[in-house]
C-alpha cells in the first residue's frame, strides 16, 4: 500500500457544504462509484481514501492496467458495446498487436502509449499512471468546480430576480439579441419553476457568465 492518505478532510467538507446548499446530500456529491469512474481508481480504494486511510496500488504498471481496464469497460460505443482492439488501434494510432498486449498486461506502456490512449478515451493527461490519491483528488476538484458553477448560477438568478422582478427582467431582455433573450427567458423560467417547487435552481450553467 502507498503511504498517501485521502485528500484533506477540509476538501470533502467544502464539497459536502456546497452540495447541501444546492439541496444534495453528502453521499450524492461524494458518491464513491461516480468518483471511481471519474478517477479510474478502484471502488474499494476510493472508499478507503475517502475515509482517510492509506490505500492504492503502488506499482505504476499495475495502476496503468487497472485504469485501462476500467476505461475499456466504461467507455463504450453508442450501441453499448466495448471498443474492439482494432477500433482502439485505428483511432489511437497504436498498432493492434500493441493494444492487445497492453490490455492483456503483456506489454509495459510507454509515455506515447499513455498519451494516445488518454486522448482516445477522452481523459486528461496523466490519467493512466497518476497515483491513486492524486487521481481521486483531481476528480474531487472537478466535482467542487461543477458545484461552484451551479451555486454561482443559482446566486446570480436569485439576485437578478430580487433586484428586478419578472417585469424588470422582461423589459431588459427586450434590449438583448434574439438568441440571448431566449437564453435568458429559458433560464428565468427554469429558475421560477424550481423555486415554486421548493428546489434549488441548480441547472442553469449556461447563463452563469451572463448574456453575450
Coordinates of N, CA and C in Angstrom, one line a residue:
X1 N 0.8 -1.2 0.0 CA 0.0 0.0 0.0 C 0.9 1.3 0.0
X2 N 0.3 2.3 -0.5 CA 1.0 3.6 -0.5 C 0.9 4.2 0.9
X3 N 1.8 5.2 1.1 CA 1.6 6.0 2.3 C 0.7 7.2 2.2
X4 N 0.2 7.4 0.9 CA -0.6 8.6 0.7 C -2.0 8.4 1.4
X5 N -2.5 9.4 2.0 CA -3.8 9.4 2.6 C -4.8 10.0 1.6
X6 N -6.0 10.1 2.1 CA -7.0 10.8 1.3 C -6.7 12.2 1.2
X7 N -7.6 12.9 0.4 CA -7.5 14.3 0.3 C -7.8 14.9 1.6
X8 N -7.4 16.1 1.9 CA -7.7 16.7 3.2 C -9.2 16.7 3.5
X9 N -9.5 16.5 4.8 CA -11.0 16.5 5.2 C -11.6 17.8 4.8
X10 N -10.9 18.9 4.8 CA -11.5 20.2 4.5 C -12.0 20.2 3.1
X11 N -11.4 19.5 2.2 CA -11.9 19.5 0.8 C -13.2 18.8 0.7
X12 N -13.3 17.6 1.4 CA -14.5 16.9 1.5 C -15.6 17.7 2.1
X13 N -15.3 18.4 3.2 CA -16.3 19.2 3.9 C -16.8 20.4 3.0
X14 N -15.9 21.0 2.2 CA -16.3 22.0 1.3 C -17.3 21.5 0.2
X15 N -17.0 20.3 -0.3 CA -17.9 19.8 -1.3 C -19.2 19.4 -0.7
X16 N -19.2 18.8 0.5 CA -20.4 18.5 1.2 C -21.3 19.7 1.5
X17 N -20.6 20.8 1.9 CA -21.3 22.1 2.2 C -21.9 22.7 0.9
X18 N -21.2 22.7 -0.2 CA -21.8 23.1 -1.4 C -23.0 22.3 -1.9
X19 N -22.8 21.0 -1.7 CA -23.9 20.1 -2.1 C -25.2 20.4 -1.2
X20 N -25.0 20.6 0.1 CA -26.1 20.9 1.0 C -26.8 22.2 0.6
X21 N -26.0 23.2 0.1 CA -26.6 24.5 -0.3 C -27.5 24.3 -1.5
X22 N -27.1 23.3 -2.3 CA -27.8 23.0 -3.6 C -28.9 21.9 -3.4
X23 N -29.1 21.5 -2.1 CA -30.1 20.5 -1.8 C -29.7 19.1 -2.0
X24 N -28.4 18.8 -2.0 CA -27.9 17.5 -2.2 C -27.2 17.0 -1.0
X25 N -27.3 15.7 -0.7 CA -26.7 15.1 0.4 C -25.2 14.8 0.2
X26 N -24.5 14.5 1.3 CA -23.1 14.2 1.2 C -22.8 13.0 0.4
X27 N -23.7 12.0 0.5 CA -23.5 10.7 -0.2 C -23.7 10.9 -1.7
X28 N -24.5 11.9 -2.1 CA -24.7 12.2 -3.5 C -23.5 12.9 -4.2
X29 N -23.0 13.9 -3.5 CA -21.9 14.7 -4.1 C -20.6 14.0 -3.9
X30 N -20.5 13.0 -3.0 CA -19.3 12.3 -2.7 C -19.5 10.8 -3.0
X31 N -20.2 10.5 -4.0 CA -20.6 9.1 -4.4 C -19.3 8.4 -4.8
X32 N -18.9 7.3 -4.0 CA -17.7 6.6 -4.4 C -17.7 6.0 -5.8
X33 N -18.9 5.5 -6.2 CA -18.9 4.9 -7.6 C -18.7 5.9 -8.6
X34 N -19.3 7.1 -8.5 CA -19.1 8.1 -9.5 C -17.6 8.6 -9.5
X35 N -17.0 8.7 -8.3 CA -15.7 9.1 -8.2 C -14.7 8.1 -8.7
X36 N -15.1 6.8 -8.6 CA -14.2 5.7 -9.1 C -14.2 5.8 -10.7
X37 N -15.4 6.0 -11.3 CA -15.4 6.2 -12.7 C -14.7 7.4 -13.2
X38 N -14.8 8.5 -12.5 CA -14.1 9.7 -12.9 C -12.6 9.7 -12.7
X39 N -12.2 9.0 -11.7 CA -10.7 9.0 -11.4 C -10.0 7.8 -12.0
X40 N -10.7 6.7 -12.2 CA -10.1 5.5 -12.7 C -9.6 4.6 -11.5
X41 N -9.8 5.1 -10.3 CA -9.4 4.4 -9.1 C -10.4 3.3 -8.7
X42 N -9.9 2.1 -8.4 CA -10.9 1.1 -8.0 C -11.8 1.5 -6.8
X43 N -13.0 1.0 -6.8 CA -14.0 1.5 -5.9 C -13.6 1.3 -4.4
X44 N -13.0 0.1 -4.1 CA -12.6 -0.1 -2.8 C -11.5 0.8 -2.3
X45 N -10.7 1.2 -3.2 CA -9.6 2.2 -2.9 C -10.2 3.6 -2.7
X46 N -11.1 3.9 -3.5 CA -11.8 5.2 -3.3 C -12.4 5.3 -1.9
X47 N -13.1 4.3 -1.5 CA -13.8 4.3 -0.2 C -12.8 4.4 0.9
X48 N -11.7 3.7 0.8 CA -10.7 3.8 1.8 C -10.0 5.2 1.9
X49 N -9.7 5.8 0.7 CA -9.1 7.1 0.7 C -10.1 8.2 1.2
X50 N -11.4 8.0 0.9 CA -12.4 9.0 1.5 C -12.5 8.9 3.0
X51 N -12.1 7.7 3.5 CA -12.2 7.5 5.0 C -10.8 8.0 5.6
X52 N -9.9 8.4 4.8 CA -8.6 8.9 5.3 C -7.6 7.8 5.6
X53 N -7.8 6.6 5.0 CA -6.9 5.5 5.2 C -5.9 5.3 4.1
X54 N -4.7 4.8 4.4 CA -3.8 4.5 3.3 C -4.4 3.5 2.3
X55 N -4.3 3.7 1.1 CA -4.8 2.8 0.1 C -4.2 3.1 -1.3
X56 N -4.3 2.2 -2.2 CA -3.9 2.4 -3.6 C -2.8 1.4 -4.0
X57 N -2.7 1.3 -5.3 CA -1.7 0.4 -5.9 C -0.4 1.1 -6.1
X58 N 0.7 0.7 -5.4 CA 2.0 1.4 -5.5 C 2.7 1.2 -6.8
X59 N 2.4 0.1 -7.6 CA 3.2 -0.2 -8.8 C 2.5 0.6 -10.0
X60 N 3.3 1.4 -10.6 CA 2.8 2.2 -11.7 C 2.2 1.4 -12.9
X61 N 2.8 0.3 -13.2 CA 2.3 -0.5 -14.3 C 1.0 -1.2 -13.9
X62 N 0.8 -1.6 -12.7 CA -0.4 -2.2 -12.2 C -1.5 -1.2 -12.2
X63 N -1.2 0.0 -11.8 CA -2.2 1.1 -11.8 C -2.6 1.4 -13.3
X64 N -1.7 1.4 -14.2 CA -2.0 1.5 -15.6 C -3.0 0.5 -16.0
X65 N -2.8 -0.8 -15.7 CA -3.7 -1.9 -16.1 C -5.1 -1.6 -15.5
X66 N -5.1 -1.3 -14.2 CA -6.4 -1.0 -13.6 C -7.2 0.1 -14.3
X67 N -6.5 1.2 -14.5 CA -7.2 2.3 -15.2 C -7.6 2.0 -16.6
X68 N -6.7 1.3 -17.3 CA -7.1 0.9 -18.7 C -8.2 0.0 -18.8
X69 N -8.2 -1.0 -17.9 CA -9.4 -1.9 -17.8 C -10.7 -1.2 -17.5
X70 N -10.6 -0.3 -16.6 CA -11.8 0.5 -16.2 C -12.3 1.3 -17.4
X71 N -11.4 2.0 -18.1 CA -11.8 2.8 -19.3 C -12.4 1.9 -20.4
X72 N -11.7 0.8 -20.6 CA -12.2 -0.1 -21.7 C -13.6 -0.6 -21.4
X73 N -13.9 -0.8 -20.1 CA -15.2 -1.3 -19.7 C -16.3 -0.2 -19.7
X74 N -15.9 1.0 -19.2 CA -16.9 2.1 -19.0 C -17.1 2.9 -20.3
X75 N -16.0 3.1 -21.1 CA -16.1 4.0 -22.2 C -16.6 3.2 -23.4
X76 N -17.9 3.2 -23.7 CA -18.4 2.3 -24.8 C -19.0 3.1 -25.9
X77 N -19.3 2.4 -27.0 CA -19.9 3.0 -28.2 C -21.3 3.3 -28.0
X78 N -22.0 3.9 -28.9 CA -23.4 4.3 -28.8 C -24.3 3.1 -28.6
X79 N -23.9 2.0 -29.2 CA -24.7 0.8 -29.1 C -24.4 0.0 -27.8
X80 N -23.6 0.6 -26.9 CA -23.4 -0.1 -25.6 C -22.2 -1.1 -25.6
X81 N -21.7 -1.4 -26.8 CA -20.6 -2.4 -26.8 C -19.2 -1.7 -26.6
X82 N -18.3 -2.6 -26.1 CA -16.9 -2.1 -25.9 C -16.3 -1.9 -27.2
X83 N -15.3 -1.0 -27.2 CA -14.5 -0.8 -28.4 C -13.6 -2.0 -28.6
X84 N -13.5 -2.5 -29.8 CA -12.6 -3.7 -30.1 C -11.2 -3.2 -30.1
X85 N -10.2 -4.2 -30.1 CA -8.8 -3.8 -30.1 C -8.5 -3.1 -31.4
X86 N -9.1 -3.6 -32.5 CA -8.9 -3.0 -33.8 C -9.4 -1.5 -33.9
X87 N -10.5 -1.3 -33.3 CA -11.1 0.1 -33.3 C -10.2 1.1 -32.4
X88 N -9.8 0.6 -31.3 CA -8.9 1.4 -30.5 C -7.6 1.7 -31.2
X89 N -7.1 0.6 -31.9 CA -5.8 0.8 -32.7 C -6.0 1.8 -33.8
X90 N -7.1 1.7 -34.5 CA -7.3 2.6 -35.7 C -7.4 4.0 -35.3
X91 N -8.1 4.3 -34.1 CA -8.3 5.6 -33.7 C -7.3 6.2 -32.8
X92 N -6.4 5.4 -32.2 CA -5.4 5.9 -31.3 C -4.0 6.0 -32.0
X93 N -3.9 5.2 -33.1 CA -2.6 5.2 -33.8 C -1.6 4.2 -33.2
X94 N -2.1 3.4 -32.3 CA -1.2 2.3 -31.8 C -1.6 1.0 -32.5
X95 N -0.6 0.2 -32.8 CA -0.9 -1.0 -33.6 C -1.8 -1.9 -32.8
X96 N -2.6 -2.7 -33.6 CA -3.5 -3.6 -32.9 C -2.8 -4.6 -32.0
X97 N -1.6 -5.1 -32.4 CA -0.9 -6.0 -31.6 C -0.5 -5.4 -30.2
X98 N -0.1 -4.1 -30.3 CA 0.3 -3.4 -29.1 C -0.9 -3.1 -28.2
X99 N -2.0 -2.8 -28.8 CA -3.2 -2.6 -28.0 C -3.6 -3.9 -27.3
X100 N -3.6 -5.0 -28.0 CA -3.9 -6.3 -27.4 C -2.9 -6.6 -26.3
X101 N -1.7 -6.3 -26.5 CA -0.7 -6.6 -25.4 C -0.8 -5.7 -24.2
X102 N -1.2 -4.5 -24.4 CA -1.4 -3.5 -23.3 C -2.6 -3.9 -22.5
X103 N -3.7 -4.3 -23.2 CA -4.9 -4.7 -22.5 C -4.7 -6.0 -21.8
X104 N -3.9 -6.8 -22.3 CA -3.6 -8.2 -21.7 C -2.6 -8.2 -20.7
X105 N -1.9 -7.0 -20.5 CA -0.9 -6.9 -19.5 C 0.5 -7.6 -19.9
X106 N 0.6 -7.8 -21.2 CA 1.8 -8.4 -21.7 C 2.9 -7.4 -22.2
X107 N 2.5 -6.1 -22.1 CA 3.5 -5.1 -22.5 C 3.4 -3.9 -21.6
X108 N 4.5 -3.4 -21.3 CA 4.6 -2.2 -20.4 C 4.4 -0.9 -21.3
X109 N 3.6 0.0 -20.9 CA 3.3 1.2 -21.7 C 4.4 2.2 -21.8
X110 N 4.5 2.8 -22.9 CA 5.4 4.0 -23.0 C 4.6 5.2 -22.7
X111 N 5.3 6.4 -22.6 CA 4.6 7.6 -22.4 C 3.7 7.9 -23.7
X112 N 4.2 7.5 -24.8 CA 3.4 7.7 -26.0 C 2.1 6.9 -26.0
X113 N 2.2 5.6 -25.6 CA 1.0 4.8 -25.4 C 0.0 5.5 -24.5
X114 N 0.5 5.9 -23.4 CA -0.4 6.5 -22.4 C -1.1 7.8 -23.0
X115 N -0.3 8.6 -23.6 CA -0.9 9.8 -24.2 C -1.9 9.5 -25.3
X116 N -1.7 8.6 -26.1 CA -2.6 8.2 -27.2 C -3.9 7.6 -26.6
X117 N -3.7 6.7 -25.6 CA -4.9 6.1 -25.0 C -5.7 7.1 -24.2
X118 N -5.1 8.0 -23.6 CA -5.8 9.1 -22.8 C -6.6 9.9 -23.8
X119 N -6.1 10.3 -24.9 CA -6.8 11.0 -25.9 C -8.0 10.2 -26.5
X120 N -7.7 9.0 -26.7 CA -8.8 8.1 -27.3 C -10.0 8.0 -26.3
X121 N -9.7 7.9 -25.0 CA -10.8 7.7 -24.0 C -11.2 9.0 -23.5
X122 N -10.7 10.1 -24.0 CA -11.0 11.5 -23.6 C -10.8 11.7 -22.1
X123 N -9.6 11.4 -21.7 CA -9.2 11.6 -20.3 C -8.0 12.5 -20.2
X124 N -7.9 13.2 -19.1 CA -6.8 14.2 -19.0 C -5.4 13.5 -19.0
X125 N -4.4 14.3 -19.4 CA -3.0 13.8 -19.4 C -2.6 13.3 -18.0
X126 N -2.0 12.2 -17.9 CA -1.6 11.6 -16.6 C -2.6 10.7 -16.0
X127 N -3.8 10.6 -16.6 CA -4.9 9.8 -16.0 C -4.5 8.3 -15.8
X128 N -3.7 7.7 -16.7 CA -3.5 6.3 -16.7 C -2.4 5.9 -15.7
X129 N -1.6 6.9 -15.2 CA -0.4 6.5 -14.4 C -0.3 7.3 -13.1
X130 N -1.1 8.3 -12.9 CA -1.0 9.1 -11.6 C -1.4 8.2 -10.4
X131 N -0.8 8.6 -9.3 CA -1.1 7.8 -8.1 C -2.6 7.9 -7.7
X132 N -3.1 6.9 -7.1 CA -4.5 6.8 -6.8 C -5.0 8.0 -6.0
X133 N -4.3 8.4 -5.0 CA -4.7 9.5 -4.2 C -4.7 10.8 -5.0
X134 N -3.8 11.0 -5.9 CA -3.7 12.2 -6.7 C -4.9 12.1 -7.8
X135 N -5.2 11.0 -8.3 CA -6.2 10.8 -9.3 C -7.6 11.1 -8.6
X136 N -7.8 10.7 -7.4 CA -9.0 10.9 -6.7 C -9.1 12.4 -6.4
X137 N -8.0 13.0 -6.0 CA -8.0 14.5 -5.7 C -8.4 15.3 -6.9
X138 N -8.0 14.8 -8.1 CA -8.3 15.5 -9.3 C -9.8 15.4 -9.6
X139 N -10.4 14.2 -9.4 CA -11.8 14.0 -9.6 C -12.6 14.9 -8.6
X140 N -12.2 14.9 -7.4 CA -12.9 15.8 -6.4 C -12.8 17.2 -6.8
X141 N -11.7 17.7 -7.3 CA -11.6 19.1 -7.7 C -12.6 19.4 -8.8
X142 N -12.8 18.4 -9.7 CA -13.8 18.6 -10.8 C -15.2 18.7 -10.2
X143 N -15.5 17.9 -9.2 CA -16.8 17.9 -8.6 C -17.0 19.3 -7.9
X144 N -16.0 19.7 -7.2 CA -16.1 21.0 -6.5 C -16.3 22.2 -7.5
X145 N -15.6 22.2 -8.6 CA -15.8 23.2 -9.6 C -17.2 23.2 -10.2
X146 N -17.7 22.0 -10.5 CA -19.1 21.9 -11.0 C -20.1 22.4 -10.1
X147 N -19.9 22.1 -8.8 CA -20.9 22.6 -7.8 C -20.8 24.1 -7.6
X148 N -19.6 24.6 -7.7 CA -19.4 26.1 -7.6 C -20.1 26.8 -8.8
X149 N -20.0 26.2 -10.0 CA -20.6 26.8 -11.1 C -22.1 26.8 -10.9
X150 N -22.7 25.7 -10.4 CA -24.1 25.7 -10.2 C -24.5 26.7 -9.1
X151 N -23.7 26.8 -8.0 CA -24.1 27.7 -7.0 C -24.0 29.2 -7.5
X152 N -23.0 29.5 -8.3 CA -22.9 30.8 -8.9 C -24.1 31.1 -9.8
X153 N -24.6 30.1 -10.5 CA -25.7 30.3 -11.4 C -27.0 30.6 -10.5
X154 N -27.1 29.8 -9.5 CA -28.3 30.0 -8.6 C -28.2 31.4 -7.9
X155 N -27.1 31.7 -7.4 CA -26.9 33.0 -6.7 C -27.2 34.2 -7.7
X156 N -26.7 34.0 -8.9 CA -27.0 35.1 -9.9 C -28.5 35.2 -10.3
X157 N -29.1 34.0 -10.4 CA -30.6 34.0 -10.7 C -31.4 34.7 -9.6
X158 N -31.0 34.3 -8.3 CA -31.8 34.8 -7.2 C -31.6 36.4 -7.1
X159 N -30.3 36.8 -7.3 CA -30.0 38.2 -7.2 C -30.8 39.0 -8.3
X160 N -30.8 38.5 -9.5 CA -31.5 39.1 -10.7 C -32.9 39.2 -10.4
X161 N -33.5 38.2 -9.8 CA -35.0 38.2 -9.5 C -35.3 39.2 -8.4
X162 N -34.4 39.2 -7.4 CA -34.6 40.1 -6.3 C -34.5 41.6 -6.7
X163 N -33.6 41.9 -7.6 CA -33.4 43.3 -8.0 C -34.4 43.8 -8.9
X164 N -34.9 43.0 -9.9 CA -35.7 43.5 -11.0 C -37.1 42.9 -11.0
X165 N -37.3 41.8 -10.5 CA -38.6 41.1 -10.6 C -38.8 40.7 -12.1
X166 N -39.9 40.0 -12.3 CA -40.2 39.4 -13.6 C -40.3 40.6 -14.7
X167 N -41.1 41.6 -14.3 CA -41.3 42.7 -15.3 C -40.1 43.4 -15.7
X168 N -39.2 43.7 -14.7 CA -38.0 44.4 -15.0 C -37.0 43.5 -15.8
X169 N -37.0 42.2 -15.6 CA -36.1 41.4 -16.3 C -36.6 41.3 -17.8
X170 N -38.0 41.2 -17.9 CA -38.5 41.1 -19.3 C -38.2 42.4 -20.1
X171 N -38.3 43.6 -19.4 CA -38.0 44.8 -20.1 C -36.6 44.9 -20.6
X172 N -35.7 44.4 -19.7 CA -34.2 44.4 -20.1 C -33.9 43.4 -21.1
X173 N -34.7 42.3 -21.1 CA -34.5 41.2 -22.1 C -34.8 41.8 -23.5
X174 N -35.7 42.8 -23.6 CA -36.0 43.3 -24.9 C -34.8 44.0 -25.6
X175 N -33.8 44.4 -24.8 CA -32.7 45.1 -25.4 C -31.6 44.1 -25.9
X176 N -31.8 42.8 -25.6 CA -30.8 41.8 -26.0 C -31.1 41.3 -27.4
X177 N -30.2 40.6 -27.9 CA -30.4 39.9 -29.2 C -31.4 38.8 -29.0
X178 N -31.9 38.3 -30.1 CA -33.0 37.3 -30.0 C -32.4 36.0 -29.3
X179 N -31.2 35.6 -29.7 CA -30.6 34.4 -29.1 C -30.4 34.6 -27.6
X180 N -29.8 35.7 -27.2 CA -29.6 36.0 -25.8 C -30.9 36.1 -25.0
X181 N -31.9 36.7 -25.6 CA -33.2 36.9 -25.0 C -33.8 35.5 -24.7
X182 N -33.7 34.6 -25.7 CA -34.3 33.3 -25.5 C -33.6 32.6 -24.4
X183 N -32.2 32.7 -24.3 CA -31.5 32.0 -23.3 C -31.9 32.5 -21.9
X184 N -32.0 33.9 -21.8 CA -32.3 34.5 -20.5 C -33.7 34.1 -20.0
X185 N -34.7 34.1 -20.9 CA -36.0 33.7 -20.5 C -36.1 32.2 -20.2
X186 N -35.4 31.4 -20.9 CA -35.4 30.0 -20.5 C -34.8 29.8 -19.1
X187 N -33.7 30.5 -18.9 CA -33.0 30.5 -17.6 C -34.0 30.9 -16.5
X188 N -34.7 32.0 -16.7 CA -35.6 32.5 -15.7 C -36.7 31.6 -15.5
X189 N -37.2 31.0 -16.6 CA -38.3 30.1 -16.4 C -37.9 28.8 -15.6
X190 N -36.7 28.3 -15.9 CA -36.2 27.2 -15.1 C -36.1 27.5 -13.6
X191 N -35.6 28.8 -13.4 CA -35.4 29.2 -12.0 C -36.7 29.3 -11.3
X192 N -37.7 29.9 -11.9 CA -39.0 30.1 -11.3 C -39.7 28.8 -11.1
X193 N -39.6 27.8 -12.0 CA -40.2 26.5 -11.8 C -39.6 25.8 -10.6
X194 N -38.3 25.8 -10.5 CA -37.6 25.1 -9.4 C -37.9 25.9 -8.1
X195 N -38.0 27.2 -8.1 CA -38.3 28.0 -6.9 C -39.7 27.7 -6.4
X196 N -40.6 27.5 -7.4 CA -42.0 27.2 -7.0 C -42.1 25.8 -6.4
X197 N -41.3 24.9 -6.9 CA -41.3 23.6 -6.3 C -40.5 23.4 -5.1
X198 N -39.8 24.5 -4.6 CA -39.1 24.5 -3.4 C -37.7 23.8 -3.6
X199 N -37.2 23.8 -4.8 CA -35.9 23.2 -5.1 C -34.9 24.2 -5.4
X200 N -33.6 23.9 -5.4 CA -32.6 24.8 -5.7 C -32.4 24.9 -7.2
X201 N -32.4 26.1 -7.8 CA -32.2 26.3 -9.2 C -30.8 26.1 -9.6
X202 N -30.4 24.8 -9.7 CA -29.0 24.4 -9.9 C -28.7 24.0 -11.3
X203 N -29.6 24.2 -12.2 CA -29.4 23.7 -13.6 C -29.4 24.8 -14.6
X204 N -28.7 25.9 -14.3 CA -28.6 27.0 -15.3 C -27.2 27.4 -15.6
X205 N -26.3 26.4 -15.9 CA -24.9 26.8 -16.0 C -24.6 27.7 -17.2
X206 N -25.4 27.6 -18.3 CA -25.2 28.4 -19.5 C -25.3 29.9 -19.3
X207 N -26.0 30.3 -18.3 CA -26.2 31.7 -18.0 C -25.3 32.3 -17.0
X208 N -24.4 31.4 -16.4 CA -23.6 31.9 -15.3 C -22.7 33.1 -15.7
X209 N -22.3 33.1 -17.0 CA -21.4 34.2 -17.4 C -22.2 35.4 -18.0
X210 N -23.6 35.3 -18.0 CA -24.4 36.4 -18.5 C -24.5 36.3 -20.0
X211 N -25.4 37.1 -20.5 CA -25.6 37.2 -22.0 C -24.4 37.7 -22.7
X212 N -24.2 37.2 -23.9 CA -23.0 37.5 -24.7 C -23.2 38.9 -25.3

